[in-house]
Amino acid sequence: MNNNRKNHITSSILTTAARMFTGEDGVQVECGEPRTDGHTVWIPGIKQDLTITEATLLRGYFAHESGHIKYNSFCQHAKKIIQQSEVHSDYLHEVFNGTEDVRIERLLKRHNPGCVETLNAIKTEAVRAHGDTPKKPSSPSELWGMMVHAIIWYMEPCEPPSYCRVGTEMLRKIGVDKALDRYEVELGKPDPDTLDSATAAVEIHKMI
């Protein structure tokens, strides 16, 4: 059996797992850059003979992207808040994706303790990919990307990595850390929903 056939079988197995995990019959899993559109989950590194590190990372991407479907990241009420915001823009969607990432990972770790190690593997990979040296942004869009990463790391129970240092300093300089502290309170509820992350995203975007 060739590798393409083996990888197709693996994707089919992951599709079955995603349908069980999310409770949605139509979900598909494909190989690609990690993302989801609410119907298809793309996961990098689907192949045979994974190392332990690769398998842990793949499971992390699977849980994270499937979690967006499981915990209703695509709910219409949240979309309406984003679309009707007076600061509606692609940048707002990036902030919303950041606050929503934090929400779904909190819920995944709360309801599925087995996800903790695999989700943490994603952040370990991010540090490896970006390096451990503080970087200066070469453009406004790069600074923006740093700030979105910093939003996610700010809400972790650990010090943000070096590559987020500039973004974290900027967040604190303009007071976004206070908005994130308020969002932290919402995330402490038994089941924070997508409206919480959408509302937080709009508030944060206005400050930026």
PDB file of C-alpha atoms in Angstrom:
ATOM      1  CA  MET A   1       0.000   0.000   0.000  1.00  0.00           C
ATOM      2  CA  ASN A   2       1.510   3.360  -1.013  1.00  0.00           C
ATOM      3  CA  ASN A   3       1.871   6.321   1.338  1.00  0.00           C
ATOM      4  CA  ASN A   4      -0.934   8.344  -0.291  1.00  0.00           C
ATOM      5  CA  ARG A   5      -3.348   5.488   0.333  1.00  0.00           C
ATOM      6  CA  LYS A   6      -2.151   5.110   3.929  1.00  0.00           C
ATOM      7  CA  ASN A   7      -2.517   8.852   4.548  1.00  0.00           C
ATOM      8  CA  HIS A   8      -6.036   8.780   3.102  1.00  0.00           C
ATOM      9  CA  ILE A   9      -6.957   5.998   5.534  1.00  0.00           C
ATOM     10  CA  THR A  10      -5.490   8.029   8.404  1.00  0.00           C
ATOM     11  CA  SER A  11      -7.552  11.076   7.346  1.00  0.00           C
ATOM     12  CA  SER A  12     -10.667   8.880   7.249  1.00  0.00           C
ATOM     13  CA  ILE A  13      -9.968   7.651  10.780  1.00  0.00           C
ATOM     14  CA  LEU A  14      -9.449  11.224  11.980  1.00  0.00           C
ATOM     15  CA  THR A  15     -12.693  12.252  10.247  1.00  0.00           C
ATOM     16  CA  THR A  16     -14.578   9.591  12.225  1.00  0.00           C
ATOM     17  CA  ALA A  17     -12.902  10.789  15.426  1.00  0.00           C
ATOM     18  CA  ALA A  18     -13.754  14.435  14.658  1.00  0.00           C
ATOM     19  CA  ARG A  19     -17.412  13.568  14.099  1.00  0.00           C
ATOM     20  CA  MET A  20     -17.544  11.770  17.434  1.00  0.00           C
ATOM     21  CA  PHE A  21     -15.669  14.574  19.218  1.00  0.00           C
ATOM     22  CA  THR A  22     -17.714  17.460  17.814  1.00  0.00           C
ATOM     23  CA  GLY A  23     -21.068  15.727  17.495  1.00  0.00           C
ATOM     24  CA  GLU A  24     -21.330  16.968  13.899  1.00  0.00           C
ATOM     25  CA  ASP A  25     -21.896  14.334  11.196  1.00  0.00           C
ATOM     26  CA  GLY A  26     -20.618  16.379   8.268  1.00  0.00           C
ATOM     27  CA  VAL A  27     -17.133  17.222   9.573  1.00  0.00           C
ATOM     28  CA  GLN A  28     -14.201  16.218   7.374  1.00  0.00           C
ATOM     29  CA  VAL A  29     -10.499  16.090   8.231  1.00  0.00           C
ATOM     30  CA  GLU A  30      -7.891  16.885   5.582  1.00  0.00           C
ATOM     31  CA  CYS A  31      -4.154  17.490   5.571  1.00  0.00           C
ATOM     32  CA  GLY A  32      -3.116  21.148   5.426  1.00  0.00           C
ATOM     33  CA  GLU A  33      -2.201  24.231   7.416  1.00  0.00           C
ATOM     34  CA  PRO A  34      -4.094  24.140  10.750  1.00  0.00           C
ATOM     35  CA  ARG A  35      -7.476  25.827  10.408  1.00  0.00           C
ATOM     36  CA  THR A  36     -11.183  25.109  10.128  1.00  0.00           C
ATOM     37  CA  ASP A  37     -14.132  26.683   8.346  1.00  0.00           C
ATOM     38  CA  GLY A  38     -16.680  24.947  10.556  1.00  0.00           C
ATOM     39  CA  HIS A  39     -17.059  22.024   8.163  1.00  0.00           C
ATOM     40  CA  THR A  40     -13.525  20.860   7.339  1.00  0.00           C
ATOM     41  CA  VAL A  41     -10.648  20.554   9.788  1.00  0.00           C
ATOM     42  CA  TRP A  42      -7.187  20.853   8.268  1.00  0.00           C
ATOM     43  CA  ILE A  43      -4.296  19.346  10.215  1.00  0.00           C
ATOM     44  CA  PRO A  44      -0.617  19.411   9.240  1.00  0.00           C
ATOM     45  CA  GLY A  45       1.598  16.358   9.425  1.00  0.00           C
ATOM     46  CA  ILE A  46      -0.887  13.584   8.642  1.00  0.00           C
ATOM     47  CA  LYS A  47       1.362  10.675   7.712  1.00  0.00           C
ATOM     48  CA  GLN A  48       2.433   7.210   8.735  1.00  0.00           C
ATOM     49  CA  ASP A  49       5.110   6.424  11.327  1.00  0.00           C
ATOM     50  CA  LEU A  50       4.822   9.582  13.403  1.00  0.00           C
ATOM     51  CA  THR A  51       7.340  10.176  16.154  1.00  0.00           C
ATOM     52  CA  ILE A  52       5.962  10.669  19.662  1.00  0.00           C
ATOM     53  CA  THR A  53       6.555  14.427  19.351  1.00  0.00           C
ATOM     54  CA  GLU A  54       4.843  14.592  15.948  1.00  0.00           C
ATOM     55  CA  ALA A  55       1.888  12.535  17.174  1.00  0.00           C
ATOM     56  CA  THR A  56       1.431  14.750  20.235  1.00  0.00           C
ATOM     57  CA  LEU A  57       1.477  17.873  18.066  1.00  0.00           C
ATOM     58  CA  LEU A  58      -0.972  16.378  15.553  1.00  0.00           C
ATOM     59  CA  ARG A  59      -3.347  15.512  18.396  1.00  0.00           C
ATOM     60  CA  GLY A  60      -3.043  19.082  19.642  1.00  0.00           C
ATOM     61  CA  TYR A  61      -3.999  20.548  16.267  1.00  0.00           C
ATOM     62  CA  PHE A  62      -6.840  18.030  16.015  1.00  0.00           C
ATOM     63  CA  ALA A  63      -8.242  19.012  19.419  1.00  0.00           C
ATOM     64  CA  HIS A  64      -7.826  22.747  18.830  1.00  0.00           C
ATOM     65  CA  GLU A  65      -9.379  22.918  15.371  1.00  0.00           C
ATOM     66  CA  SER A  66     -12.146  20.443  16.233  1.00  0.00           C
ATOM     67  CA  GLY A  67     -12.732  22.460  19.395  1.00  0.00           C
ATOM     68  CA  HIS A  68     -13.758  25.457  17.295  1.00  0.00           C
ATOM     69  CA  ILE A  69     -16.623  23.348  15.961  1.00  0.00           C
ATOM     70  CA  LYS A  70     -17.431  21.618  19.251  1.00  0.00           C
ATOM     71  CA  TYR A  71     -17.688  24.928  21.122  1.00  0.00           C
ATOM     72  CA  ASN A  72     -19.543  26.914  18.443  1.00  0.00           C
ATOM     73  CA  SER A  73     -16.905  29.359  17.228  1.00  0.00           C
ATOM     74  CA  PHE A  74     -19.072  29.920  14.158  1.00  0.00           C
ATOM     75  CA  CYS A  75     -22.302  30.813  15.985  1.00  0.00           C
ATOM     76  CA  GLN A  76     -24.416  33.454  14.243  1.00  0.00           C
ATOM     77  CA  HIS A  77     -24.783  35.694  17.308  1.00  0.00           C
ATOM     78  CA  ALA A  78     -21.021  36.164  17.581  1.00  0.00           C
ATOM     79  CA  LYS A  79     -20.724  36.772  13.839  1.00  0.00           C
ATOM     80  CA  LYS A  80     -23.386  39.477  14.141  1.00  0.00           C
ATOM     81  CA  ILE A  81     -21.457  41.260  16.892  1.00  0.00           C
ATOM     82  CA  ILE A  82     -18.320  41.250  14.773  1.00  0.00           C
ATOM     83  CA  GLN A  83     -20.092  42.305  11.555  1.00  0.00           C
ATOM     84  CA  GLN A  84     -22.007  45.151  13.198  1.00  0.00           C
ATOM     85  CA  SER A  85     -19.023  46.552  15.039  1.00  0.00           C
ATOM     86  CA  GLU A  86     -18.080  50.091  14.046  1.00  0.00           C
ATOM     87  CA  VAL A  87     -14.481  48.860  13.770  1.00  0.00           C
ATOM     88  CA  HIS A  88     -15.314  45.885  11.537  1.00  0.00           C
ATOM     89  CA  SER A  89     -12.161  44.857   9.673  1.00  0.00           C
ATOM     90  CA  ASP A  90      -9.880  41.927   8.928  1.00  0.00           C
ATOM     91  CA  TYR A  91      -7.827  42.972  11.939  1.00  0.00           C
ATOM     92  CA  LEU A  92     -10.874  42.589  14.176  1.00  0.00           C
ATOM     93  CA  HIS A  93     -11.341  39.049  12.895  1.00  0.00           C
ATOM     94  CA  GLU A  94      -7.721  38.306  13.852  1.00  0.00           C
ATOM     95  CA  VAL A  95      -8.315  39.594  17.386  1.00  0.00           C
ATOM     96  CA  PHE A  96     -11.525  37.558  17.605  1.00  0.00           C
ATOM     97  CA  ASN A  97      -9.635  34.467  16.486  1.00  0.00           C
ATOM     98  CA  GLY A  98      -7.139  35.125  19.278  1.00  0.00           C
ATOM     99  CA  THR A  99      -9.742  35.584  22.034  1.00  0.00           C
ATOM    100  CA  GLU A 100     -11.704  32.615  20.687  1.00  0.00           C
ATOM    101  CA  ASP A 101      -8.578  30.426  20.664  1.00  0.00           C
ATOM    102  CA  VAL A 102      -8.139  31.182  24.354  1.00  0.00           C
ATOM    103  CA  ARG A 103     -11.793  30.374  25.116  1.00  0.00           C
ATOM    104  CA  ILE A 104     -11.946  27.043  23.331  1.00  0.00           C
ATOM    105  CA  GLU A 105      -8.632  25.869  24.761  1.00  0.00           C
ATOM    106  CA  ARG A 106      -9.822  26.705  28.289  1.00  0.00           C
ATOM    107  CA  LEU A 107     -12.948  24.622  27.669  1.00  0.00           C
ATOM    108  CA  LEU A 108     -11.014  21.782  26.063  1.00  0.00           C
ATOM    109  CA  LYS A 109      -8.635  21.555  29.015  1.00  0.00           C
ATOM    110  CA  ARG A 110     -11.524  21.846  31.477  1.00  0.00           C
ATOM    111  CA  HIS A 111     -13.725  19.186  29.886  1.00  0.00           C
ATOM    112  CA  ASN A 112     -11.027  16.968  28.369  1.00  0.00           C
ATOM    113  CA  PRO A 113      -7.952  16.844  30.641  1.00  0.00           C
ATOM    114  CA  GLY A 114      -6.231  14.559  28.159  1.00  0.00           C
ATOM    115  CA  CYS A 115      -5.937  17.554  25.820  1.00  0.00           C
ATOM    116  CA  VAL A 116      -3.653  19.537  28.120  1.00  0.00           C
ATOM    117  CA  GLU A 117      -0.367  17.992  26.971  1.00  0.00           C
ATOM    118  CA  THR A 118      -1.308  18.008  23.300  1.00  0.00           C
ATOM    119  CA  LEU A 119      -2.513  21.640  23.292  1.00  0.00           C
ATOM    120  CA  ASN A 120       0.641  22.713  25.116  1.00  0.00           C
ATOM    121  CA  ALA A 121       2.606  21.022  22.323  1.00  0.00           C
ATOM    122  CA  ILE A 122       1.229  23.632  19.880  1.00  0.00           C
ATOM    123  CA  LYS A 123       2.708  26.438  21.951  1.00  0.00           C
ATOM    124  CA  THR A 124       6.005  24.586  22.275  1.00  0.00           C
ATOM    125  CA  GLU A 125       6.098  24.324  18.488  1.00  0.00           C
ATOM    126  CA  ALA A 126       5.308  28.052  18.151  1.00  0.00           C
ATOM    127  CA  VAL A 127       8.275  28.933  20.369  1.00  0.00           C
ATOM    128  CA  ARG A 128      10.512  26.593  18.368  1.00  0.00           C
ATOM    129  CA  ALA A 129       9.340  28.066  15.062  1.00  0.00           C
ATOM    130  CA  HIS A 130       9.716  31.715  16.119  1.00  0.00           C
ATOM    131  CA  GLY A 131      12.927  31.284  18.058  1.00  0.00           C
ATOM    132  CA  ASP A 132      13.737  32.499  21.556  1.00  0.00           C
ATOM    133  CA  THR A 133      15.081  35.917  20.618  1.00  0.00           C
ATOM    134  CA  PRO A 134      12.997  39.117  20.857  1.00  0.00           C
ATOM    135  CA  LYS A 135      12.266  40.503  17.402  1.00  0.00           C
ATOM    136  CA  LYS A 136      11.550  44.031  16.250  1.00  0.00           C
ATOM    137  CA  PRO A 137       8.614  44.371  13.834  1.00  0.00           C
ATOM    138  CA  SER A 138       9.550  45.420  10.307  1.00  0.00           C
ATOM    139  CA  SER A 139       6.045  46.677   9.455  1.00  0.00           C
ATOM    140  CA  PRO A 140       2.737  47.647  11.128  1.00  0.00           C
ATOM    141  CA  SER A 141       1.191  44.332  10.026  1.00  0.00           C
ATOM    142  CA  GLU A 142       4.023  42.386  11.642  1.00  0.00           C
ATOM    143  CA  LEU A 143       3.558  44.350  14.866  1.00  0.00           C
ATOM    144  CA  TRP A 144      -0.135  43.536  14.704  1.00  0.00           C
ATOM    145  CA  GLY A 145       0.664  39.828  14.366  1.00  0.00           C
ATOM    146  CA  MET A 146       2.947  40.058  17.388  1.00  0.00           C
ATOM    147  CA  MET A 147       0.170  41.676  19.400  1.00  0.00           C
ATOM    148  CA  VAL A 148      -2.345  38.945  18.484  1.00  0.00           C
ATOM    149  CA  HIS A 149       0.153  36.295  19.562  1.00  0.00           C
ATOM    150  CA  ALA A 150       0.740  38.272  22.746  1.00  0.00           C
ATOM    151  CA  ILE A 151      -3.013  38.299  23.486  1.00  0.00           C
ATOM    152  CA  ILE A 152      -3.013  34.504  23.482  1.00  0.00           C
ATOM    153  CA  TRP A 153       0.152  34.157  25.544  1.00  0.00           C
ATOM    154  CA  TYR A 154      -0.871  36.873  28.016  1.00  0.00           C
ATOM    155  CA  MET A 155      -3.723  34.660  29.199  1.00  0.00           C
ATOM    156  CA  GLU A 156      -1.522  31.625  29.742  1.00  0.00           C
ATOM    157  CA  PRO A 157      -0.365  30.824  33.301  1.00  0.00           C
ATOM    158  CA  CYS A 158       3.256  31.401  32.320  1.00  0.00           C
ATOM    159  CA  GLU A 159       5.541  34.182  31.159  1.00  0.00           C
ATOM    160  CA  PRO A 160       5.110  35.014  27.439  1.00  0.00           C
ATOM    161  CA  PRO A 161       8.026  33.768  25.321  1.00  0.00           C
ATOM    162  CA  SER A 162      10.703  36.125  24.051  1.00  0.00           C
ATOM    163  CA  TYR A 163       9.228  36.390  20.564  1.00  0.00           C
ATOM    164  CA  CYS A 164       6.088  37.930  22.105  1.00  0.00           C
ATOM    165  CA  ARG A 165       7.963  40.486  24.203  1.00  0.00           C
ATOM    166  CA  VAL A 166       7.399  43.460  21.883  1.00  0.00           C
ATOM    167  CA  GLY A 167       3.718  42.597  21.404  1.00  0.00           C
ATOM    168  CA  THR A 168       3.197  42.153  25.158  1.00  0.00           C
ATOM    169  CA  GLU A 169       4.844  45.482  25.941  1.00  0.00           C
ATOM    170  CA  MET A 170       2.608  47.213  23.397  1.00  0.00           C
ATOM    171  CA  LEU A 171      -0.537  45.626  24.863  1.00  0.00           C
ATOM    172  CA  ARG A 172       0.390  46.906  28.316  1.00  0.00           C
ATOM    173  CA  LYS A 173       1.339  50.322  26.987  1.00  0.00           C
ATOM    174  CA  ILE A 174      -2.123  50.934  25.508  1.00  0.00           C
ATOM    175  CA  GLY A 175      -4.033  49.251  28.334  1.00  0.00           C
ATOM    176  CA  VAL A 176      -5.204  46.102  26.542  1.00  0.00           C
ATOM    177  CA  ASP A 177      -3.971  44.015  29.461  1.00  0.00           C
ATOM    178  CA  LYS A 178      -6.807  45.457  31.563  1.00  0.00           C
ATOM    179  CA  ALA A 179      -9.376  44.380  28.945  1.00  0.00           C
ATOM    180  CA  LEU A 180      -7.816  40.916  28.936  1.00  0.00           C
ATOM    181  CA  ASP A 181      -8.070  40.797  32.717  1.00  0.00           C
ATOM    182  CA  ARG A 182     -11.796  41.523  32.382  1.00  0.00           C
ATOM    183  CA  TYR A 183     -12.075  38.767  29.780  1.00  0.00           C
ATOM    184  CA  GLU A 184     -10.317  36.418  32.189  1.00  0.00           C
ATOM    185  CA  VAL A 185     -13.230  36.899  34.595  1.00  0.00           C
ATOM    186  CA  GLU A 186     -15.696  35.847  31.871  1.00  0.00           C
ATOM    187  CA  LEU A 187     -13.619  32.777  31.103  1.00  0.00           C
ATOM    188  CA  GLY A 188     -13.946  31.768  34.738  1.00  0.00           C
ATOM    189  CA  LYS A 189     -17.653  31.085  34.214  1.00  0.00           C
ATOM    190  CA  PRO A 190     -18.673  27.391  33.954  1.00  0.00           C
ATOM    191  CA  ASP A 191     -19.287  27.642  30.214  1.00  0.00           C
ATOM    192  CA  PRO A 192     -18.154  30.909  28.608  1.00  0.00           C
ATOM    193  CA  ASP A 193     -19.581  31.129  25.100  1.00  0.00           C
ATOM    194  CA  THR A 194     -18.600  32.709  21.808  1.00  0.00           C
ATOM    195  CA  LEU A 195     -20.411  35.942  22.660  1.00  0.00           C
ATOM    196  CA  ASP A 196     -17.885  36.504  25.451  1.00  0.00           C
ATOM    197  CA  SER A 197     -14.919  36.223  23.090  1.00  0.00           C
ATOM    198  CA  ALA A 198     -16.597  38.331  20.391  1.00  0.00           C
ATOM    199  CA  THR A 199     -17.419  41.102  22.869  1.00  0.00           C
ATOM    200  CA  ALA A 200     -13.872  41.009  24.234  1.00  0.00           C
ATOM    201  CA  ALA A 201     -12.439  41.172  20.702  1.00  0.00           C
ATOM    202  CA  VAL A 202     -14.460  44.297  19.858  1.00  0.00           C
ATOM    203  CA  GLU A 203     -13.398  46.013  23.090  1.00  0.00           C
ATOM    204  CA  ILE A 204      -9.735  45.142  22.541  1.00  0.00           C
ATOM    205  CA  HIS A 205      -9.776  46.195  18.881  1.00  0.00           C
ATOM    206  CA  LYS A 206     -11.182  49.595  19.780  1.00  0.00           C
ATOM    207  CA  MET A 207      -8.291  50.142  22.174  1.00  0.00           C
ATOM    208  CA  ILE A 208      -5.723  49.161  19.589  1.00  0.00           C
TER     209      ILE A 208
END
